[in-house]
């Protein structure tokens, strides 16, 4: 075990030397969420304040958009499997650029805003599975966590910086903001034209002779664990803003988010090798325990609890989200793009369920006069629901392995 650890590359050795196409892809992984998060976090304010839509309507629009953005990844993975990674990324960026241009036009014709928002989410759904698969194409198993975590760090950095840049312009100069983001996406799309094509190189894994459906060969346990992790994490993502503003301030809520983004950017790349070596059962235990501790701590409602609770939740999701992706790649016989698409579908189902069920729980806790109960109930779910994965694991292990599929793609 010691010898094996000594042979494994450190973070720097795993990533470098980095070829030019991958350097550009990592830069794009920062620029794309940077542009997106200059707009998307403020859409509720923009639709309600600027375009005059009711909050009920805005909520439905954002719920549909979120479901499309996450669950549409299954389509993105299947498309990449058919036409190749670079072509899929290009089409995705064209769609997303059209969406941001549509938001600019919506300033003159407001009904166009809904279709434009959905277009941006469709583009995101198509892009991310192909992006992740291109990033790890040809990379050996020991180096994959470093590349995936570097991509996640770039993505989170863009998500953190985007709102800081755009905040002053959302209501005062939205036309300038939408035009700038559209121009950014045009430039990023042009850059993707120069990426080497990957068609025919890894659209399918060895042994795949036909193109099965997008859900064929799904790695059941990582899929279910990912859905559950996103369901529990999105209690924090969906409802912390309301809770934090009530108990602290909107400025302090921004500080909590900045801390969470910073932890992902710094900790996940450094811990990627450790997470890869960690047994899957241990990773699930550590991750869900971190979520439970952080959610329970939020119930205290003070500023220290918000900061420490947010940090624990983020550390838990760092382990869960990366390990579930790595396990899905290891256990499935499908192409990388399809696997990432399947995991995005799981994330979308979990996030959607969190919005629906979590919203009802939050309303109930408000009726009791103490919204801290919402976080305690969420924490309890972190402890009570994960053991169901063990039942799923046992049942999956009893399924027959198809001939020639020694990885047990449908079962493990």
PDB file of N, CA and C in Angstrom, residues 307-385:
ATOM      1  N   UNK A 307     -21.550  29.829   8.646  1.00  0.00           N
ATOM      2  CA  UNK A 307     -20.239  29.662   8.011  1.00  0.00           C
ATOM      3  C   UNK A 307     -19.713  28.234   8.164  1.00  0.00           C
ATOM      4  N   UNK A 308     -19.708  27.727   9.399  1.00  0.00           N
ATOM      5  CA  UNK A 308     -19.160  26.395   9.647  1.00  0.00           C
ATOM      6  C   UNK A 308     -20.049  25.328   9.007  1.00  0.00           C
ATOM      7  N   UNK A 309     -21.368  25.507   9.107  1.00  0.00           N
ATOM      8  CA  UNK A 309     -22.282  24.566   8.479  1.00  0.00           C
ATOM      9  C   UNK A 309     -22.100  24.527   6.973  1.00  0.00           C
ATOM     10  N   UNK A 310     -21.986  25.694   6.342  1.00  0.00           N
ATOM     11  CA  UNK A 310     -21.756  25.728   4.901  1.00  0.00           C
ATOM     12  C   UNK A 310     -20.453  25.046   4.515  1.00  0.00           C
ATOM     13  N   UNK A 311     -19.413  25.229   5.335  1.00  0.00           N
ATOM     14  CA  UNK A 311     -18.125  24.593   5.055  1.00  0.00           C
ATOM     15  C   UNK A 311     -18.227  23.072   5.139  1.00  0.00           C
ATOM     16  N   UNK A 312     -18.890  22.552   6.185  1.00  0.00           N
ATOM     17  CA  UNK A 312     -19.035  21.099   6.330  1.00  0.00           C
ATOM     18  C   UNK A 312     -19.847  20.504   5.192  1.00  0.00           C
ATOM     19  N   UNK A 313     -20.912  21.186   4.795  1.00  0.00           N
ATOM     20  CA  UNK A 313     -21.736  20.713   3.681  1.00  0.00           C
ATOM     21  C   UNK A 313     -20.904  20.659   2.401  1.00  0.00           C
ATOM     22  N   UNK A 314     -20.096  21.688   2.171  1.00  0.00           N
ATOM     23  CA  UNK A 314     -19.269  21.740   0.971  1.00  0.00           C
ATOM     24  C   UNK A 314     -18.226  20.640   0.973  1.00  0.00           C
ATOM     25  N   UNK A 315     -17.587  20.389   2.112  1.00  0.00           N
ATOM     26  CA  UNK A 315     -16.604  19.312   2.196  1.00  0.00           C
ATOM     27  C   UNK A 315     -17.270  17.962   1.933  1.00  0.00           C
ATOM     28  N   UNK A 316     -18.484  17.786   2.431  1.00  0.00           N
ATOM     29  CA  UNK A 316     -19.204  16.547   2.156  1.00  0.00           C
ATOM     30  C   UNK A 316     -19.502  16.368   0.686  1.00  0.00           C
ATOM     31  N   UNK A 317     -19.945  17.441   0.029  1.00  0.00           N
ATOM     32  CA  UNK A 317     -20.287  17.289  -1.388  1.00  0.00           C
ATOM     33  C   UNK A 317     -19.034  17.160  -2.253  1.00  0.00           C
ATOM     34  N   UNK A 318     -17.885  17.712  -1.802  1.00  0.00           N
ATOM     35  CA  UNK A 318     -16.634  17.517  -2.538  1.00  0.00           C
ATOM     36  C   UNK A 318     -16.324  16.029  -2.658  1.00  0.00           C
ATOM     37  N   UNK A 319     -16.473  15.304  -1.565  1.00  0.00           N
ATOM     38  CA  UNK A 319     -16.221  13.865  -1.568  1.00  0.00           C
ATOM     39  C   UNK A 319     -17.266  13.129  -2.399  1.00  0.00           C
ATOM     40  N   UNK A 320     -18.532  13.428  -2.161  1.00  0.00           N
ATOM     41  CA  UNK A 320     -19.604  12.672  -2.799  1.00  0.00           C
ATOM     42  C   UNK A 320     -19.644  12.872  -4.308  1.00  0.00           C
ATOM     43  N   UNK A 321     -19.605  14.108  -4.753  1.00  0.00           N
ATOM     44  CA  UNK A 321     -19.782  14.371  -6.176  1.00  0.00           C
ATOM     45  C   UNK A 321     -18.625  13.812  -6.998  1.00  0.00           C
ATOM     46  N   UNK A 322     -17.386  13.984  -6.522  1.00  0.00           N
ATOM     47  CA  UNK A 322     -16.242  13.463  -7.274  1.00  0.00           C
ATOM     48  C   UNK A 322     -16.202  11.940  -7.230  1.00  0.00           C
ATOM     49  N   UNK A 323     -16.419  11.358  -6.062  1.00  0.00           N
ATOM     50  CA  UNK A 323     -16.332   9.899  -5.944  1.00  0.00           C
ATOM     51  C   UNK A 323     -17.431   9.214  -6.748  1.00  0.00           C
ATOM     52  N   UNK A 324     -18.638   9.773  -6.754  1.00  0.00           N
ATOM     53  CA  UNK A 324     -19.716   9.162  -7.538  1.00  0.00           C
ATOM     54  C   UNK A 324     -19.395   9.166  -9.028  1.00  0.00           C
ATOM     55  N   UNK A 325     -18.813  10.257  -9.527  1.00  0.00           N
ATOM     56  CA  UNK A 325     -18.422  10.299 -10.938  1.00  0.00           C
ATOM     57  C   UNK A 325     -17.332   9.271 -11.238  1.00  0.00           C
ATOM     58  N   UNK A 326     -16.329   9.195 -10.361  1.00  0.00           N
ATOM     59  CA  UNK A 326     -15.244   8.243 -10.577  1.00  0.00           C
ATOM     60  C   UNK A 326     -15.758   6.801 -10.538  1.00  0.00           C
ATOM     61  N   UNK A 327     -16.644   6.500  -9.615  1.00  0.00           N
ATOM     62  CA  UNK A 327     -17.194   5.143  -9.525  1.00  0.00           C
ATOM     63  C   UNK A 327     -18.045   4.813 -10.732  1.00  0.00           C
ATOM     64  N   UNK A 328     -18.823   5.793 -11.203  1.00  0.00           N
ATOM     65  CA  UNK A 328     -19.653   5.554 -12.388  1.00  0.00           C
ATOM     66  C   UNK A 328     -18.775   5.253 -13.601  1.00  0.00           C
ATOM     67  N   UNK A 329     -17.682   5.999 -13.757  1.00  0.00           N
ATOM     68  CA  UNK A 329     -16.753   5.738 -14.858  1.00  0.00           C
ATOM     69  C   UNK A 329     -16.134   4.348 -14.738  1.00  0.00           C
ATOM     70  N   UNK A 330     -15.779   3.967 -13.516  1.00  0.00           N
ATOM     71  CA  UNK A 330     -15.116   2.678 -13.312  1.00  0.00           C
ATOM     72  C   UNK A 330     -16.051   1.506 -13.532  1.00  0.00           C
ATOM     73  N   UNK A 331     -17.299   1.649 -13.136  1.00  0.00           N
ATOM     74  CA  UNK A 331     -18.225   0.521 -13.135  1.00  0.00           C
ATOM     75  C   UNK A 331     -18.991   0.349 -14.437  1.00  0.00           C
ATOM     76  N   UNK A 332     -19.041   1.383 -15.263  1.00  0.00           N
ATOM     77  CA  UNK A 332     -19.849   1.316 -16.471  1.00  0.00           C
ATOM     78  C   UNK A 332     -19.000   0.953 -17.686  1.00  0.00           C
ATOM     79  N   UNK A 333     -19.596   0.245 -18.623  1.00  0.00           N
ATOM     80  CA  UNK A 333     -18.920  -0.078 -19.882  1.00  0.00           C
ATOM     81  C   UNK A 333     -19.225   0.935 -20.975  1.00  0.00           C
ATOM     82  N   UNK A 334     -20.045   1.949 -20.653  1.00  0.00           N
ATOM     83  CA  UNK A 334     -20.408   2.951 -21.658  1.00  0.00           C
ATOM     84  C   UNK A 334     -19.299   3.983 -21.827  1.00  0.00           C
ATOM     85  N   UNK A 335     -19.433   4.799 -22.877  1.00  0.00           N
ATOM     86  CA  UNK A 335     -18.440   5.846 -23.114  1.00  0.00           C
ATOM     87  C   UNK A 335     -18.486   6.867 -21.981  1.00  0.00           C
ATOM     88  N   UNK A 336     -17.376   7.602 -21.833  1.00  0.00           N
ATOM     89  CA  UNK A 336     -17.289   8.576 -20.747  1.00  0.00           C
ATOM     90  C   UNK A 336     -18.400   9.622 -20.832  1.00  0.00           C
ATOM     91  N   UNK A 337     -18.676  10.114 -22.059  1.00  0.00           N
ATOM     92  CA  UNK A 337     -19.691  11.151 -22.224  1.00  0.00           C
ATOM     93  C   UNK A 337     -21.060  10.657 -21.783  1.00  0.00           C
ATOM     94  N   UNK A 338     -21.396   9.414 -22.133  1.00  0.00           N
ATOM     95  CA  UNK A 338     -22.700   8.855 -21.729  1.00  0.00           C
ATOM     96  C   UNK A 338     -22.764   8.720 -20.214  1.00  0.00           C
ATOM     97  N   UNK A 339     -21.659   8.266 -19.600  1.00  0.00           N
ATOM     98  CA  UNK A 339     -21.641   8.114 -18.136  1.00  0.00           C
ATOM     99  C   UNK A 339     -21.856   9.467 -17.456  1.00  0.00           C
ATOM    100  N   UNK A 340     -21.159  10.508 -17.931  1.00  0.00           N
ATOM    101  CA  UNK A 340     -21.348  11.827 -17.339  1.00  0.00           C
ATOM    102  C   UNK A 340     -22.781  12.322 -17.557  1.00  0.00           C
ATOM    103  N   UNK A 341     -23.366  12.005 -18.710  1.00  0.00           N
ATOM    104  CA  UNK A 341     -24.755  12.383 -18.954  1.00  0.00           C
ATOM    105  C   UNK A 341     -25.710  11.686 -18.004  1.00  0.00           C
ATOM    106  N   UNK A 342     -25.453  10.402 -17.742  1.00  0.00           N
ATOM    107  CA  UNK A 342     -26.288   9.661 -16.795  1.00  0.00           C
ATOM    108  C   UNK A 342     -26.181  10.253 -15.393  1.00  0.00           C
ATOM    109  N   UNK A 343     -24.973  10.638 -15.003  1.00  0.00           N
ATOM    110  CA  UNK A 343     -24.792  11.238 -13.685  1.00  0.00           C
ATOM    111  C   UNK A 343     -25.465  12.609 -13.592  1.00  0.00           C
ATOM    112  N   UNK A 344     -25.482  13.353 -14.700  1.00  0.00           N
ATOM    113  CA  UNK A 344     -26.186  14.632 -14.713  1.00  0.00           C
ATOM    114  C   UNK A 344     -27.687  14.422 -14.578  1.00  0.00           C
ATOM    115  N   UNK A 345     -28.212  13.364 -15.199  1.00  0.00           N
ATOM    116  CA  UNK A 345     -29.629  13.045 -15.053  1.00  0.00           C
ATOM    117  C   UNK A 345     -29.947  12.763 -13.588  1.00  0.00           C
ATOM    118  N   UNK A 346     -29.096  11.984 -12.928  1.00  0.00           N
ATOM    119  CA  UNK A 346     -29.299  11.707 -11.507  1.00  0.00           C
ATOM    120  C   UNK A 346     -29.298  13.001 -10.704  1.00  0.00           C
ATOM    121  N   UNK A 347     -28.348  13.897 -11.025  1.00  0.00           N
ATOM    122  CA  UNK A 347     -28.285  15.179 -10.319  1.00  0.00           C
ATOM    123  C   UNK A 347     -29.560  15.982 -10.524  1.00  0.00           C
ATOM    124  N   UNK A 348     -30.069  15.995 -11.753  1.00  0.00           N
ATOM    125  CA  UNK A 348     -31.295  16.745 -12.030  1.00  0.00           C
ATOM    126  C   UNK A 348     -32.494  16.197 -11.282  1.00  0.00           C
ATOM    127  N   UNK A 349     -32.610  14.879 -11.232  1.00  0.00           N
ATOM    128  CA  UNK A 349     -33.729  14.272 -10.505  1.00  0.00           C
ATOM    129  C   UNK A 349     -33.636  14.606  -9.016  1.00  0.00           C
ATOM    130  N   UNK A 350     -32.423  14.536  -8.473  1.00  0.00           N
ATOM    131  CA  UNK A 350     -32.254  14.857  -7.055  1.00  0.00           C
ATOM    132  C   UNK A 350     -32.544  16.311  -6.754  1.00  0.00           C
ATOM    133  N   UNK A 351     -32.032  17.223  -7.598  1.00  0.00           N
ATOM    134  CA  UNK A 351     -32.255  18.657  -7.378  1.00  0.00           C
ATOM    135  C   UNK A 351     -33.725  19.013  -7.507  1.00  0.00           C
ATOM    136  N   UNK A 352     -34.407  18.391  -8.473  1.00  0.00           N
ATOM    137  CA  UNK A 352     -35.834  18.668  -8.653  1.00  0.00           C
ATOM    138  C   UNK A 352     -36.643  18.173  -7.453  1.00  0.00           C
ATOM    139  N   UNK A 353     -36.325  16.960  -6.998  1.00  0.00           N
ATOM    140  CA  UNK A 353     -37.039  16.423  -5.828  1.00  0.00           C
ATOM    141  C   UNK A 353     -36.792  17.291  -4.603  1.00  0.00           C
ATOM    142  N   UNK A 354     -35.589  17.822  -4.475  1.00  0.00           N
ATOM    143  CA  UNK A 354     -35.282  18.688  -3.345  1.00  0.00           C
ATOM    144  C   UNK A 354     -36.112  19.959  -3.389  1.00  0.00           C
ATOM    145  N   UNK A 355     -36.267  20.521  -4.594  1.00  0.00           N
ATOM    146  CA  UNK A 355     -37.069  21.731  -4.718  1.00  0.00           C
ATOM    147  C   UNK A 355     -38.519  21.501  -4.338  1.00  0.00           C
ATOM    148  N   UNK A 356     -39.070  20.365  -4.791  1.00  0.00           N
ATOM    149  CA  UNK A 356     -40.489  20.078  -4.535  1.00  0.00           C
ATOM    150  C   UNK A 356     -40.721  19.680  -3.075  1.00  0.00           C
ATOM    151  N   UNK A 357     -40.001  18.638  -2.616  1.00  0.00           N
ATOM    152  CA  UNK A 357     -40.225  18.144  -1.258  1.00  0.00           C
ATOM    153  C   UNK A 357     -39.636  19.093  -0.214  1.00  0.00           C
ATOM    154  N   UNK A 358     -38.453  19.617  -0.503  1.00  0.00           N
ATOM    155  CA  UNK A 358     -37.829  20.536   0.435  1.00  0.00           C
ATOM    156  C   UNK A 358     -38.658  21.795   0.626  1.00  0.00           C
ATOM    157  N   UNK A 359     -39.273  22.264  -0.459  1.00  0.00           N
ATOM    158  CA  UNK A 359     -40.121  23.445  -0.344  1.00  0.00           C
ATOM    159  C   UNK A 359     -41.287  23.222   0.610  1.00  0.00           C
ATOM    160  N   UNK A 360     -41.886  22.036   0.536  1.00  0.00           N
ATOM    161  CA  UNK A 360     -42.992  21.719   1.443  1.00  0.00           C
ATOM    162  C   UNK A 360     -42.509  21.657   2.892  1.00  0.00           C
ATOM    163  N   UNK A 361     -41.324  21.069   3.089  1.00  0.00           N
ATOM    164  CA  UNK A 361     -40.780  20.998   4.443  1.00  0.00           C
ATOM    165  C   UNK A 361     -40.481  22.381   4.999  1.00  0.00           C
ATOM    166  N   UNK A 362     -39.974  23.262   4.135  1.00  0.00           N
ATOM    167  CA  UNK A 362     -39.646  24.610   4.615  1.00  0.00           C
ATOM    168  C   UNK A 362     -40.916  25.360   5.018  1.00  0.00           C
ATOM    169  N   UNK A 363     -41.976  25.186   4.230  1.00  0.00           N
ATOM    170  CA  UNK A 363     -43.250  25.827   4.573  1.00  0.00           C
ATOM    171  C   UNK A 363     -43.753  25.301   5.918  1.00  0.00           C
ATOM    172  N   UNK A 364     -43.658  23.992   6.130  1.00  0.00           N
ATOM    173  CA  UNK A 364     -44.105  23.412   7.395  1.00  0.00           C
ATOM    174  C   UNK A 364     -43.295  23.965   8.570  1.00  0.00           C
ATOM    175  N   UNK A 365     -41.980  24.105   8.374  1.00  0.00           N
ATOM    176  CA  UNK A 365     -41.147  24.631   9.458  1.00  0.00           C
ATOM    177  C   UNK A 365     -41.482  26.094   9.740  1.00  0.00           C
ATOM    178  N   UNK A 366     -41.847  26.847   8.706  1.00  0.00           N
ATOM    179  CA  UNK A 366     -42.273  28.231   8.923  1.00  0.00           C
ATOM    180  C   UNK A 366     -43.536  28.292   9.770  1.00  0.00           C
ATOM    181  N   UNK A 367     -44.434  27.351   9.550  1.00  0.00           N
ATOM    182  CA  UNK A 367     -45.685  27.323  10.316  1.00  0.00           C
ATOM    183  C   UNK A 367     -45.439  27.026  11.789  1.00  0.00           C
ATOM    184  N   UNK A 368     -44.343  26.325  12.091  1.00  0.00           N
ATOM    185  CA  UNK A 368     -44.027  26.062  13.500  1.00  0.00           C
ATOM    186  C   UNK A 368     -43.400  27.282  14.171  1.00  0.00           C
ATOM    187  N   UNK A 369     -43.013  28.267  13.371  1.00  0.00           N
ATOM    188  CA  UNK A 369     -42.378  29.459  13.922  1.00  0.00           C
ATOM    189  C   UNK A 369     -40.888  29.319  14.119  1.00  0.00           C
ATOM    190  N   UNK A 370     -40.300  28.198  13.686  1.00  0.00           N
ATOM    191  CA  UNK A 370     -38.862  27.977  13.846  1.00  0.00           C
ATOM    192  C   UNK A 370     -38.336  27.241  12.613  1.00  0.00           C
ATOM    193  N   UNK A 371     -37.766  27.991  11.668  1.00  0.00           N
ATOM    194  CA  UNK A 371     -37.275  27.375  10.438  1.00  0.00           C
ATOM    195  C   UNK A 371     -36.029  26.526  10.674  1.00  0.00           C
ATOM    196  N   UNK A 372     -35.463  26.563  11.869  1.00  0.00           N
ATOM    197  CA  UNK A 372     -34.349  25.672  12.183  1.00  0.00           C
ATOM    198  C   UNK A 372     -34.735  24.205  12.082  1.00  0.00           C
ATOM    199  N   UNK A 373     -36.025  23.893  12.290  1.00  0.00           N
ATOM    200  CA  UNK A 373     -36.476  22.506  12.170  1.00  0.00           C
ATOM    201  C   UNK A 373     -36.263  21.961  10.758  1.00  0.00           C
ATOM    202  N   UNK A 374     -36.326  22.831   9.760  1.00  0.00           N
ATOM    203  CA  UNK A 374     -36.116  22.398   8.381  1.00  0.00           C
ATOM    204  C   UNK A 374     -34.740  21.763   8.225  1.00  0.00           C
ATOM    205  N   UNK A 375     -33.713  22.403   8.807  1.00  0.00           N
ATOM    206  CA  UNK A 375     -32.355  21.892   8.664  1.00  0.00           C
ATOM    207  C   UNK A 375     -32.150  20.623   9.472  1.00  0.00           C
ATOM    208  N   UNK A 376     -32.803  20.514  10.612  1.00  0.00           N
ATOM    209  CA  UNK A 376     -32.701  19.279  11.400  1.00  0.00           C
ATOM    210  C   UNK A 376     -33.353  18.112  10.675  1.00  0.00           C
ATOM    211  N   UNK A 377     -34.498  18.368  10.022  1.00  0.00           N
ATOM    212  CA  UNK A 377     -35.141  17.306   9.241  1.00  0.00           C
ATOM    213  C   UNK A 377     -34.272  16.895   8.054  1.00  0.00           C
ATOM    214  N   UNK A 378     -33.635  17.882   7.409  1.00  0.00           N
ATOM    215  CA  UNK A 378     -32.730  17.566   6.294  1.00  0.00           C
ATOM    216  C   UNK A 378     -31.547  16.740   6.786  1.00  0.00           C
ATOM    217  N   UNK A 379     -30.986  17.109   7.955  1.00  0.00           N
ATOM    218  CA  UNK A 379     -29.865  16.357   8.519  1.00  0.00           C
ATOM    219  C   UNK A 379     -30.270  14.926   8.851  1.00  0.00           C
ATOM    220  N   UNK A 380     -31.483  14.757   9.378  1.00  0.00           N
ATOM    221  CA  UNK A 380     -31.966  13.406   9.693  1.00  0.00           C
ATOM    222  C   UNK A 380     -32.043  12.553   8.439  1.00  0.00           C
ATOM    223  N   UNK A 381     -32.456  13.159   7.338  1.00  0.00           N
ATOM    224  CA  UNK A 381     -32.529  12.413   6.080  1.00  0.00           C
ATOM    225  C   UNK A 381     -31.135  11.957   5.622  1.00  0.00           C
ATOM    226  N   UNK A 382     -30.104  12.768   5.908  1.00  0.00           N
ATOM    227  CA  UNK A 382     -28.735  12.381   5.552  1.00  0.00           C
ATOM    228  C   UNK A 382     -28.292  11.115   6.262  1.00  0.00           C
ATOM    229  N   UNK A 383     -28.868  10.858   7.436  1.00  0.00           N
ATOM    230  CA  UNK A 383     -28.506   9.668   8.200  1.00  0.00           C
ATOM    231  C   UNK A 383     -29.429   8.488   7.901  1.00  0.00           C
ATOM    232  N   UNK A 384     -30.700   8.771   7.575  1.00  0.00           N
ATOM    233  CA  UNK A 384     -31.676   7.698   7.399  1.00  0.00           C
ATOM    234  C   UNK A 384     -31.745   7.160   5.971  1.00  0.00           C
ATOM    235  N   UNK A 385     -31.526   8.000   4.965  1.00  0.00           N
ATOM    236  CA  UNK A 385     -31.690   7.570   3.574  1.00  0.00           C
ATOM    237  C   UNK A 385     -30.492   6.814   3.003  1.00  0.00           C
TER     238      UNK A 385
END
